[in-house]
PDB file of C-alpha atoms in Angstrom:
ATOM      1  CA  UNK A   1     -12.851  -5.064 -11.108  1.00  0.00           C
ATOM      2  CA  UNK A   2      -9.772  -3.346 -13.164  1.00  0.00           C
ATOM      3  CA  UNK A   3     -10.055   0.267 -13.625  1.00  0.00           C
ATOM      4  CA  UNK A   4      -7.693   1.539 -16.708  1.00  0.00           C
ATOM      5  CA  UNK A   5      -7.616   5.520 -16.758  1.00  0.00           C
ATOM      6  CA  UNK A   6      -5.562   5.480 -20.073  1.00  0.00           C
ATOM      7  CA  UNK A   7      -6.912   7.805 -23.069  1.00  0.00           C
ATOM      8  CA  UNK A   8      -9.833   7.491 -21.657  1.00  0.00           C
ATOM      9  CA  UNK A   9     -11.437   5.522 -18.573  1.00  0.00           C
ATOM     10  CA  UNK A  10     -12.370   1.608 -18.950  1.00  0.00           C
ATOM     11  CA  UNK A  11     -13.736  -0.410 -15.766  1.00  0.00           C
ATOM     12  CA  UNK A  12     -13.743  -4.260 -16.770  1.00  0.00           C
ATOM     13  CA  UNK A  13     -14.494  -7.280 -14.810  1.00  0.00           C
ATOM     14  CA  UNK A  14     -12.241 -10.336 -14.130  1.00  0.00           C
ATOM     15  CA  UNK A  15     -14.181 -11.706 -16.576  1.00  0.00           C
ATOM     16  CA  UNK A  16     -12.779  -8.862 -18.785  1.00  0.00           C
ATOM     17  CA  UNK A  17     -16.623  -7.693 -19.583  1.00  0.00           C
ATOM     18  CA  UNK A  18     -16.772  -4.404 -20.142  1.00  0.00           C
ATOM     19  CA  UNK A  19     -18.636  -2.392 -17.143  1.00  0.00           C
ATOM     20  CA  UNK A  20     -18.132   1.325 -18.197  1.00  0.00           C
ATOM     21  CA  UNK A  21     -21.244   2.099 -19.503  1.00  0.00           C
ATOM     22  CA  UNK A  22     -23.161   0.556 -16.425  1.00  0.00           C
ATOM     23  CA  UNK A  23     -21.357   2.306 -13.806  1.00  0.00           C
ATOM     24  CA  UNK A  24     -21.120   5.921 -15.613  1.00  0.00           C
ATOM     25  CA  UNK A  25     -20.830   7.540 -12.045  1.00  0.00           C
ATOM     26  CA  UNK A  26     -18.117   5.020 -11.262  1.00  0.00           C
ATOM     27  CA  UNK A  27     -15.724   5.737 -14.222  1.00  0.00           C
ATOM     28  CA  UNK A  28     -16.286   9.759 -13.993  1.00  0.00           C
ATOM     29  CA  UNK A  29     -14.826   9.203 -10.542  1.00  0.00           C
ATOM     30  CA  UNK A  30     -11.792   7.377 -11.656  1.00  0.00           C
ATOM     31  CA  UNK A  31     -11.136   9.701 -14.377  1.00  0.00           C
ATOM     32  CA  UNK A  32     -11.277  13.024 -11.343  1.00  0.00           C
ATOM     33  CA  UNK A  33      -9.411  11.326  -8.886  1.00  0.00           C
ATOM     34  CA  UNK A  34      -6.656   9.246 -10.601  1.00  0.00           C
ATOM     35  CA  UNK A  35      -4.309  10.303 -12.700  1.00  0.00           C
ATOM     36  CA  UNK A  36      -3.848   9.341 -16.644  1.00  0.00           C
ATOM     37  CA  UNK A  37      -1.975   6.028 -16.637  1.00  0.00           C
ATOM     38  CA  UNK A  38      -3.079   4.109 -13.920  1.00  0.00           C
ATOM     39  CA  UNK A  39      -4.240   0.903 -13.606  1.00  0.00           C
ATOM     40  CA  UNK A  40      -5.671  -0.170  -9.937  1.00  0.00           C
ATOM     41  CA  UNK A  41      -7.724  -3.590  -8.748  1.00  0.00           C
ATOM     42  CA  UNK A  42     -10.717  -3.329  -6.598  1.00  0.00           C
ATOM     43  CA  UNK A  43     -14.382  -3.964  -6.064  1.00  0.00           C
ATOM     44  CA  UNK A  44     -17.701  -2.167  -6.591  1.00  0.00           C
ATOM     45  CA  UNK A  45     -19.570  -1.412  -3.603  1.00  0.00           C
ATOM     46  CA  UNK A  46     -23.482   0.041  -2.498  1.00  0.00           C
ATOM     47  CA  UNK A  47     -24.650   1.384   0.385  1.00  0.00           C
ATOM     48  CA  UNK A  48     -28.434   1.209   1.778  1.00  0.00           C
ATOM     49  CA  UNK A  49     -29.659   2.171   4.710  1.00  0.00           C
ATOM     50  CA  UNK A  50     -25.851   2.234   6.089  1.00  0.00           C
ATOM     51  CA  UNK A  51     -24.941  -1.311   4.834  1.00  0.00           C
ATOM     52  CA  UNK A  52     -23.087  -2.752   2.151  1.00  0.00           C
ATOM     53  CA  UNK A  53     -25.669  -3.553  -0.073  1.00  0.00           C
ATOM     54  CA  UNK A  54     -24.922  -5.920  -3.557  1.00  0.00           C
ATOM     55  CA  UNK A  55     -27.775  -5.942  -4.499  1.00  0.00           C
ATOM     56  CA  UNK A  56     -27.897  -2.408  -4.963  1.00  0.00           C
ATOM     57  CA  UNK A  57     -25.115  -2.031  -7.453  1.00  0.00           C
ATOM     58  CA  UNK A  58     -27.814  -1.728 -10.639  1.00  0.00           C
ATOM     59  CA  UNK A  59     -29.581   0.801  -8.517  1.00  0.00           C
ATOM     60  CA  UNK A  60     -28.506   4.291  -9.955  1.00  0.00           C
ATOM     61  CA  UNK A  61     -29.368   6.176  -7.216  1.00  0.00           C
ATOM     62  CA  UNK A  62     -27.541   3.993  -4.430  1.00  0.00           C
ATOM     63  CA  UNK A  63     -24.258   5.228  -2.901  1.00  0.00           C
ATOM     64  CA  UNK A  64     -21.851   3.041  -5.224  1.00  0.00           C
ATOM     65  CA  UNK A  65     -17.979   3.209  -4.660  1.00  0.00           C
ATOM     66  CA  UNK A  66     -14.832   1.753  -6.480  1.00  0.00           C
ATOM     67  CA  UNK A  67     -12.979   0.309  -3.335  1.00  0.00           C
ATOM     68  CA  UNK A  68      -9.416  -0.494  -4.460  1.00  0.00           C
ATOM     69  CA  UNK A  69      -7.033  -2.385  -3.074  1.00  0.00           C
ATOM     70  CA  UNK A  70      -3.756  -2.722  -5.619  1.00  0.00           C
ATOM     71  CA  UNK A  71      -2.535  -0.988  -8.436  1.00  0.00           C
ATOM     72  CA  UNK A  72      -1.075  -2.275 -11.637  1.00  0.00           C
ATOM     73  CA  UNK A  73      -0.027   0.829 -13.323  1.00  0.00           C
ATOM     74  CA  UNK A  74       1.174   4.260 -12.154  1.00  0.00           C
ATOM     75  CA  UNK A  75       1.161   6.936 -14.320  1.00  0.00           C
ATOM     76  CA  UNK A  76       1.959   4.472 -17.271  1.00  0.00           C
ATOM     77  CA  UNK A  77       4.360   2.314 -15.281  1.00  0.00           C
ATOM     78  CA  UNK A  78       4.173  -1.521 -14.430  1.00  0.00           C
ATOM     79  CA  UNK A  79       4.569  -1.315 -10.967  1.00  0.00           C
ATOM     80  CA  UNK A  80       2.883  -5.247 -10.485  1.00  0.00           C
ATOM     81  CA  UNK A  81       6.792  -6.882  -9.864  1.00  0.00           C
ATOM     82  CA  UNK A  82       6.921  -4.245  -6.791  1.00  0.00           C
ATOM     83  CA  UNK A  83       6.236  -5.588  -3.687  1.00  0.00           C
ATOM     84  CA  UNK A  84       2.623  -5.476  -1.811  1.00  0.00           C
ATOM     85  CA  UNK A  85       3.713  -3.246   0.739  1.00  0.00           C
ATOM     86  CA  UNK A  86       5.179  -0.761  -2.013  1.00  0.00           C
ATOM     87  CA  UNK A  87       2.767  -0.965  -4.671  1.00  0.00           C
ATOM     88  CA  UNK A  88       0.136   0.207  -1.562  1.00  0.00           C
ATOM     89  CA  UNK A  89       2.618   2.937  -1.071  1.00  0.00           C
ATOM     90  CA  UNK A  90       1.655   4.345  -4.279  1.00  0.00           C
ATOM     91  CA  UNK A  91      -1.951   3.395  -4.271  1.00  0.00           C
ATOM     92  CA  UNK A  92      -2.455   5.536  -1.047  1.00  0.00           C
ATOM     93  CA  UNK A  93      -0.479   8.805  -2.888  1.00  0.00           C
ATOM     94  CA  UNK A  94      -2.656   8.168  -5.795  1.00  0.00           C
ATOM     95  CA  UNK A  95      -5.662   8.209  -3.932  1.00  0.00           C
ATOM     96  CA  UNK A  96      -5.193  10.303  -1.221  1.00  0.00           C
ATOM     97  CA  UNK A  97      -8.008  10.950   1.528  1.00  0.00           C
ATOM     98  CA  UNK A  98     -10.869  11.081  -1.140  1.00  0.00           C
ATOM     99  CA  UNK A  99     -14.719   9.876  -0.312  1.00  0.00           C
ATOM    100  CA  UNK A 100     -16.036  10.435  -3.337  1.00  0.00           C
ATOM    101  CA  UNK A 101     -16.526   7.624  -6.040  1.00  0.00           C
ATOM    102  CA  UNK A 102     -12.724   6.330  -5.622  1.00  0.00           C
ATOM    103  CA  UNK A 103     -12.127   5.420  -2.155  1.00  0.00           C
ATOM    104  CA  UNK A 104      -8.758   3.302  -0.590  1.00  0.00           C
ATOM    105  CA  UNK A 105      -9.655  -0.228   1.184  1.00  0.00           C
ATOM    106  CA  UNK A 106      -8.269   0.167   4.825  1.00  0.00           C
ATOM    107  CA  UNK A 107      -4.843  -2.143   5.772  1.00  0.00           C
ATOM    108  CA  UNK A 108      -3.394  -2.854   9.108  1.00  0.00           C
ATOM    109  CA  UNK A 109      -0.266  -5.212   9.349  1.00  0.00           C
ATOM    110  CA  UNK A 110      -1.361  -6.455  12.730  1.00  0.00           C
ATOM    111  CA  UNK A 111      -2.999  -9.590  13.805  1.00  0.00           C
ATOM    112  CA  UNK A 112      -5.339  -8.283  16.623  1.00  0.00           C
ATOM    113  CA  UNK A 113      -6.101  -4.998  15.118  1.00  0.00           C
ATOM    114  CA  UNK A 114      -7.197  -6.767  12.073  1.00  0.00           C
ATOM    115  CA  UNK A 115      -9.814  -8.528  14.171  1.00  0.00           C
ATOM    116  CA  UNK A 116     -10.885  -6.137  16.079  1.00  0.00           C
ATOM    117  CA  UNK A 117     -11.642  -4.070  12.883  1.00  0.00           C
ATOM    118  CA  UNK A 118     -13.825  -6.901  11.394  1.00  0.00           C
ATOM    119  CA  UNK A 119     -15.574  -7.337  14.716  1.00  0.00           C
ATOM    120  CA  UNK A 120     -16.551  -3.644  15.046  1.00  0.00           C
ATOM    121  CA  UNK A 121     -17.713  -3.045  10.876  1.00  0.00           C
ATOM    122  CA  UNK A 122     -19.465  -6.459  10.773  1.00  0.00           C
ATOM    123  CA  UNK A 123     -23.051  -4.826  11.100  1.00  0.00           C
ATOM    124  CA  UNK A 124     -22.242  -3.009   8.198  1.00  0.00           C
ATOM    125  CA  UNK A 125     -21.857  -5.710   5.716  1.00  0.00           C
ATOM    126  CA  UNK A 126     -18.530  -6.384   5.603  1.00  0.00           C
ATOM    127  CA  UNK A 127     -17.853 -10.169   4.640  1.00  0.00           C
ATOM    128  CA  UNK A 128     -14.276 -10.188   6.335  1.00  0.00           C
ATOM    129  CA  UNK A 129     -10.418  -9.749   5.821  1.00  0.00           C
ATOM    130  CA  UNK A 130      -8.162 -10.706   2.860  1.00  0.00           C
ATOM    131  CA  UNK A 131      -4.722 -11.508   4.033  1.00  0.00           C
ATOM    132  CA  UNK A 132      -1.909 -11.078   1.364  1.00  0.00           C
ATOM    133  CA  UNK A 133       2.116 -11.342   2.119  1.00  0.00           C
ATOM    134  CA  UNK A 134       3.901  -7.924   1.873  1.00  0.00           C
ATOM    135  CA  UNK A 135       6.552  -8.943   0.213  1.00  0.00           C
ATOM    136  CA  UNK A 136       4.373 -10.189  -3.050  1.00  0.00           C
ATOM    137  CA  UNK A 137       4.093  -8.916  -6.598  1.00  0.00           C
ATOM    138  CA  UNK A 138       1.202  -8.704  -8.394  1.00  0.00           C
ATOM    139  CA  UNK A 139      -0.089 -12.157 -10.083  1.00  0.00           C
ATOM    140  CA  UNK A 140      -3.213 -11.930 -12.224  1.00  0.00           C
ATOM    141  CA  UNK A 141      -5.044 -15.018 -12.368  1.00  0.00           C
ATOM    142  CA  UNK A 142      -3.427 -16.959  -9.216  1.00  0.00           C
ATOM    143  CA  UNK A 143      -4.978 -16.937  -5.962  1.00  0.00           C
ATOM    144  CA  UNK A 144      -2.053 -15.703  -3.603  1.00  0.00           C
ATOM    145  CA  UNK A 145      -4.155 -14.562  -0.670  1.00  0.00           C
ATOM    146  CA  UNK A 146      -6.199 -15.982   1.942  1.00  0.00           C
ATOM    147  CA  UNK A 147     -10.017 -14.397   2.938  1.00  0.00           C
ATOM    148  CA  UNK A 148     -10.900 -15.029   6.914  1.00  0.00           C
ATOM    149  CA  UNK A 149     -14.825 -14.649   6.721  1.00  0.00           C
ATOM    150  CA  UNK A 150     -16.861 -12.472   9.464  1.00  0.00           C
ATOM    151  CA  UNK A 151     -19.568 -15.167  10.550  1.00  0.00           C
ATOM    152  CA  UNK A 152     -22.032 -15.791  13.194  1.00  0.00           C
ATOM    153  CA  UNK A 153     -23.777 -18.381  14.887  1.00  0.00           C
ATOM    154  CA  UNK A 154     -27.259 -18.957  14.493  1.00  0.00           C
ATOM    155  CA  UNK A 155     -30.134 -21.647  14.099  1.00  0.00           C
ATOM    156  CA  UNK A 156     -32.486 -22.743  10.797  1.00  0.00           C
ATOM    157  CA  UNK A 157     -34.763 -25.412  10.501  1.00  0.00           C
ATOM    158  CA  UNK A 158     -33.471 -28.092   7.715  1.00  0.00           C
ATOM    159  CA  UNK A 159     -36.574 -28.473   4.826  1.00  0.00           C
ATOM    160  CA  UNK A 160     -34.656 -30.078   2.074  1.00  0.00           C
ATOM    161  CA  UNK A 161     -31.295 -31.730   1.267  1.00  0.00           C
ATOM    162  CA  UNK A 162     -29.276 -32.927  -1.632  1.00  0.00           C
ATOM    163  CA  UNK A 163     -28.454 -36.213  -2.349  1.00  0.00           C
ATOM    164  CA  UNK A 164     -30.511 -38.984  -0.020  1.00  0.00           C
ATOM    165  CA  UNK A 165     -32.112 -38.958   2.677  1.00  0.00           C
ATOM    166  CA  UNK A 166     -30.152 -41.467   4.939  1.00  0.00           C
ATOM    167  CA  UNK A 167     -26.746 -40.163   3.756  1.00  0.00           C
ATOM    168  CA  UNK A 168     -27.462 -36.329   2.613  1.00  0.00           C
ATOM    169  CA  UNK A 169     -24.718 -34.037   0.769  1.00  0.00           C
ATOM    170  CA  UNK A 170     -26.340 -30.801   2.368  1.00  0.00           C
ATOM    171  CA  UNK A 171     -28.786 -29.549   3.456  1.00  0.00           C
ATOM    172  CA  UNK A 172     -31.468 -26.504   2.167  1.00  0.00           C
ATOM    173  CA  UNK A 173     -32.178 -24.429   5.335  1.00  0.00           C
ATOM    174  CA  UNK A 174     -34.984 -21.969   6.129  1.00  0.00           C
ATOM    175  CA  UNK A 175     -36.372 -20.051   8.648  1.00  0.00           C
ATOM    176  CA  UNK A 176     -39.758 -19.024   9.457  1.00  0.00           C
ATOM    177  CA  UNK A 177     -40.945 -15.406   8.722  1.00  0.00           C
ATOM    178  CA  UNK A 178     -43.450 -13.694  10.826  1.00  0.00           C
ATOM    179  CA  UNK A 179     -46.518 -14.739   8.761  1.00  0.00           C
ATOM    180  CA  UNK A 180     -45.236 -18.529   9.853  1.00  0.00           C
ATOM    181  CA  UNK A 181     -44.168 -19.397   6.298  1.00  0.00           C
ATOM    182  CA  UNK A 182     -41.003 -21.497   6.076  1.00  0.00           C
ATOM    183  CA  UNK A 183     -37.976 -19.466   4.056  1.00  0.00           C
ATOM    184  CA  UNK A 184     -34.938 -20.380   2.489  1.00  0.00           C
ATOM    185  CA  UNK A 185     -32.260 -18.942   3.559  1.00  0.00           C
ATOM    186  CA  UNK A 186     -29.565 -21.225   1.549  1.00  0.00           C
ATOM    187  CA  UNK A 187     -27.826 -24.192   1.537  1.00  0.00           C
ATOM    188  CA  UNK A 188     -24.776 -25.712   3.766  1.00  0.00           C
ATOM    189  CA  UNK A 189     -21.347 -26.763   2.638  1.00  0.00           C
ATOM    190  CA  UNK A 190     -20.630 -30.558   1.809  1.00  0.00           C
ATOM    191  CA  UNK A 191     -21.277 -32.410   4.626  1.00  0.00           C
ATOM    192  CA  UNK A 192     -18.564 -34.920   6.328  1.00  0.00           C
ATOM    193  CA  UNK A 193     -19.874 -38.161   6.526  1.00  0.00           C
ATOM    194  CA  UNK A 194     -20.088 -37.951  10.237  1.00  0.00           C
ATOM    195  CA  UNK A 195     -22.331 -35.316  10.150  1.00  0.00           C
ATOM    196  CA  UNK A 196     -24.664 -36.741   7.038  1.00  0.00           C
ATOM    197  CA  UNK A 197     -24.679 -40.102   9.281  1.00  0.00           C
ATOM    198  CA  UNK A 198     -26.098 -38.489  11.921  1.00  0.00           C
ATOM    199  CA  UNK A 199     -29.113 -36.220   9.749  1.00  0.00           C
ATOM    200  CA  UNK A 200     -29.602 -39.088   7.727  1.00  0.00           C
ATOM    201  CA  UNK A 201     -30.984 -41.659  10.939  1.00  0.00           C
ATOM    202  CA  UNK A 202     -32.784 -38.268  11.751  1.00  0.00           C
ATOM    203  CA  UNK A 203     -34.620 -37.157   8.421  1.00  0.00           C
ATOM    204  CA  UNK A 204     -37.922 -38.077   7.681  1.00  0.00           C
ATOM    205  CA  UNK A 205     -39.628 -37.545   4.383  1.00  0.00           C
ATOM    206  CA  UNK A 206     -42.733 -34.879   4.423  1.00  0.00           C
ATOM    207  CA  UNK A 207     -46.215 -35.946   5.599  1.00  0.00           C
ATOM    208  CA  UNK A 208     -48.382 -34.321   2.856  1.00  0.00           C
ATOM    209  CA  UNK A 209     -47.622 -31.199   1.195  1.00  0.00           C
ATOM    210  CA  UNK A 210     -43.902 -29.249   1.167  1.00  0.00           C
ATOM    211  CA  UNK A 211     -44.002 -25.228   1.178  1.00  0.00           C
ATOM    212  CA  UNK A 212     -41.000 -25.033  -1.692  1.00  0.00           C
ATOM    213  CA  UNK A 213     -40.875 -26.047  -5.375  1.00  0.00           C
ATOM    214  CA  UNK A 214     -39.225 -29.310  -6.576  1.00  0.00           C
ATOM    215  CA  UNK A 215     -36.790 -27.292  -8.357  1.00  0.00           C
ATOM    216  CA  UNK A 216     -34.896 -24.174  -6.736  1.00  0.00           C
ATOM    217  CA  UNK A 217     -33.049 -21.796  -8.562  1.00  0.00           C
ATOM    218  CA  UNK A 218     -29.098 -21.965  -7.563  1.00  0.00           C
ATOM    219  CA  UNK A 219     -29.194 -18.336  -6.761  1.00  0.00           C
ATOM    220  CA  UNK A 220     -31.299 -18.731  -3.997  1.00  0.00           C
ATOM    221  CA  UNK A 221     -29.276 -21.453  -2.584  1.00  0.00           C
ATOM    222  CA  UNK A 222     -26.198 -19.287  -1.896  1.00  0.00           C
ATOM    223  CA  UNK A 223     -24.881 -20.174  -5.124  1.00  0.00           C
ATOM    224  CA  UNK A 224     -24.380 -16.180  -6.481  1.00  0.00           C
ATOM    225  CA  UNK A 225     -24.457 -16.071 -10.395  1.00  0.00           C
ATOM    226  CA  UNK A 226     -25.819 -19.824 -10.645  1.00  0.00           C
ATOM    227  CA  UNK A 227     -28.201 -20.651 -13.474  1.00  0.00           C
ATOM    228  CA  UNK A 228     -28.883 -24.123 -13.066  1.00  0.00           C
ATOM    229  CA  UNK A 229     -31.950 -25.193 -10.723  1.00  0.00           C
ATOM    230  CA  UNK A 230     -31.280 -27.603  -8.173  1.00  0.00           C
ATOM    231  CA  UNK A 231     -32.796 -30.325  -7.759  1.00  0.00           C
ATOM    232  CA  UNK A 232     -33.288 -31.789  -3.899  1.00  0.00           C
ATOM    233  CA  UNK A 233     -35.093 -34.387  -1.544  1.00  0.00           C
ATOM    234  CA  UNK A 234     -37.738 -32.245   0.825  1.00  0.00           C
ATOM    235  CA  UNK A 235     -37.837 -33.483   3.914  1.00  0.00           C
ATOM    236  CA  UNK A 236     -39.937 -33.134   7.414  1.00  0.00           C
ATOM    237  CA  UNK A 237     -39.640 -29.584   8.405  1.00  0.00           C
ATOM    238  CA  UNK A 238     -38.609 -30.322  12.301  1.00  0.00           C
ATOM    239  CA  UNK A 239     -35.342 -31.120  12.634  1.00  0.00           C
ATOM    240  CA  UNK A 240     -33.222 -27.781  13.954  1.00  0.00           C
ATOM    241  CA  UNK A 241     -29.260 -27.405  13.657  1.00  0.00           C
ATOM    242  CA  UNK A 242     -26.665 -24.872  14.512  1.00  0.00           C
ATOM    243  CA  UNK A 243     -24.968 -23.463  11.527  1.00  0.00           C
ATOM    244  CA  UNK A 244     -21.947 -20.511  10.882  1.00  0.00           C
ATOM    245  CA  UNK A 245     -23.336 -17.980   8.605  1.00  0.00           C
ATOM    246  CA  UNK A 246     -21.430 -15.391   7.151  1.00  0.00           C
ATOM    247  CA  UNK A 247     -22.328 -11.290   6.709  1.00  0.00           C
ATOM    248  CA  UNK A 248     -23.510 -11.444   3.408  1.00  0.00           C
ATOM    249  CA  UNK A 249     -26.969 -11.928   3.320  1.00  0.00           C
ATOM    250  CA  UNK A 250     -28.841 -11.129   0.259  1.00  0.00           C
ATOM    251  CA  UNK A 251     -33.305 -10.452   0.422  1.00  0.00           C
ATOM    252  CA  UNK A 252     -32.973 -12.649   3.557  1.00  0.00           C
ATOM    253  CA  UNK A 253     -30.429 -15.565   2.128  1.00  0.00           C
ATOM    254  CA  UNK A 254     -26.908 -16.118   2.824  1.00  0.00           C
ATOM    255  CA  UNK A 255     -24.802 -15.561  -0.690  1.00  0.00           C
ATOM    256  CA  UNK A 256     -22.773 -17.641   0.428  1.00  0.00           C
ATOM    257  CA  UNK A 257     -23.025 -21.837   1.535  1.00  0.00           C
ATOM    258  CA  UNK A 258     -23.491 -21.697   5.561  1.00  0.00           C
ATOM    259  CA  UNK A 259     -21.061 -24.167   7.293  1.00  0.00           C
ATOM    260  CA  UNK A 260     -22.796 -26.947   9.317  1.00  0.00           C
ATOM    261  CA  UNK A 261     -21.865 -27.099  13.355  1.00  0.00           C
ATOM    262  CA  UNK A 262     -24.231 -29.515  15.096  1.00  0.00           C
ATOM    263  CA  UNK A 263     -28.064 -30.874  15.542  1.00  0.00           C
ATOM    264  CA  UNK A 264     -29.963 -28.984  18.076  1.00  0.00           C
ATOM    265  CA  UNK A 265     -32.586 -31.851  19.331  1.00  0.00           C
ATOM    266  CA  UNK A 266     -33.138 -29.450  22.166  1.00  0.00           C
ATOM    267  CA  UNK A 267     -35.101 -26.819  19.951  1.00  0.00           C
ATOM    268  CA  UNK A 268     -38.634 -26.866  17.729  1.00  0.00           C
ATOM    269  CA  UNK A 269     -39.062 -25.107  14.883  1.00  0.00           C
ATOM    270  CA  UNK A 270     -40.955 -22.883  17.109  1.00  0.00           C
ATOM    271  CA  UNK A 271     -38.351 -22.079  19.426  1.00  0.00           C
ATOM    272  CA  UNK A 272     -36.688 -19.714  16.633  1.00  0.00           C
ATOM    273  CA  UNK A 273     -36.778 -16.027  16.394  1.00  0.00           C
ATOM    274  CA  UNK A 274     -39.416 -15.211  13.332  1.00  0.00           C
ATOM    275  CA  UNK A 275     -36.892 -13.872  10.784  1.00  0.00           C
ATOM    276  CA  UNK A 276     -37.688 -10.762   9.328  1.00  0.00           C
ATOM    277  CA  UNK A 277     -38.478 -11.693   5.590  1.00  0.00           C
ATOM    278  CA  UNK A 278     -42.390 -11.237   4.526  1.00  0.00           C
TER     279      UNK A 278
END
């Protein structure tokens, strides 16, 4: 999100859609804390029950935030040829130690105390690091940073793929709740053709009925924003694998693909840990 404080205060999306009039709370903090002129780059944040939330956003009474990371303009100046480490200079004088609706994203130039930051704040939501060069300006629309993902390891049971059987593209995982009923939870990344070799002599189709739709909505595959439905192959609920899965995790689903590690013949469905969607 950009946040202009000019004649008055605008907050727009990269999509340059207009969000001031559905975060009011949001731009009557940027127009307290920052000074007329300024320009900064961040991201709209929740809170509930002590986690970054995104769904909560269109909640009005959440804990929202304007986290910012960069800044543009200062006090009417372009300040986006400066350097990173200068331009962050001025973002920390212009925000200052606030916690109200404006707050500054944290920065350490060290390798280890970067990790040991995202290790210690990953129960609280936090989907990892971005890494930028110092010594950068400013360049809207080109991807000059690098994001290192807070994941963990975990197990799902594979109900569904895309693409065929014997040589599958992904795979649609779920997980059992505790009333036994099998949950998506999303999908994987593109599979190598190692891997999809190895599901594909393993996948069976269903015997009977399948417990999800023929069609899925892409949202619910970890596909955030997606309209389109997706279409996939069910398959034989038995097979279990090992998957990465990343801290953002949206009514139970991962917003984001899950990245494939290995089969795990050596555990049933039943083996797993009930998750805890109803």
């Amino acid at each position: 999100m950009i946040a202009f404080h000019g004649r008055r205060v605008q907050l727009q999306s990269r999509q340059q859609r207009s969000l001031t009039h559905q975060f009011p709370d949001i731009a009557h903090a940027v127009g307290e804390q920052l000074p007329p002129g300024t320009v900064v780059d961040g991201e709209l944040v929740a809170l509930r029950d002590g986690r970054i939330d995104f769904t909560a956003l269109t909640t009005r009474n959440a804990q929202r935030f304007l986290v910012v990371f960069d800044v543009l303009a200062d006090r009417g100046q372009d300040v986006r040829a400066e350097p990173l480490w200068s331009r962050r200079d001025r973002l920390a004088s212009l925000v200052g130690d606030a916690d109200d609706g404006v707050l500054l994203a944290p920065a350490v130039d060290e390798v280890t105390a970067a990790r040991i930051w995202m290790e210690r704040h990953a129960e609280l939501g936090i989907e990892g690091l971005v890494v930028k060069a110092l010594a950068a300006p400013y360049r809207p629309r080109q991807v000059t940073w690098s994001k290192v993902r807070a994941t963990h390891t975990t197990e799902a049971v594979v109900g569904a793929v895309i693409g065929p059987i014997t040589q599958p593209h992904a795979l649609i995982l779920g997980q059992h709740d505790r009333h036994g009923q099998l949950r998506i939870i999303g999908r994987t990344q593109r599979l190598c053709r190692d891997a999809a070799t190895e599901l594909g002599d393993r996948l069976t189709p269903p015997r009977g009925g399948h417990p999800w739709p023929a069609v899925i909505p892409g949202g619910r595959l970890g596909l955030p924003g997606a309209t389109d439905d997706v279409t996939h192959t069910p398959v034989r609920p038995t097979l279990v694998v090992e998957i990465d899965v990343d801290t953002a995790v949206e009514h139970g689903r991962a917003r984001h693909g899950v990245r494939y590690r290995r089969l795990r013949p050596d555990l049933l469905p039943d083996d797993l840990q009930a998750s805890g969607a109803s």
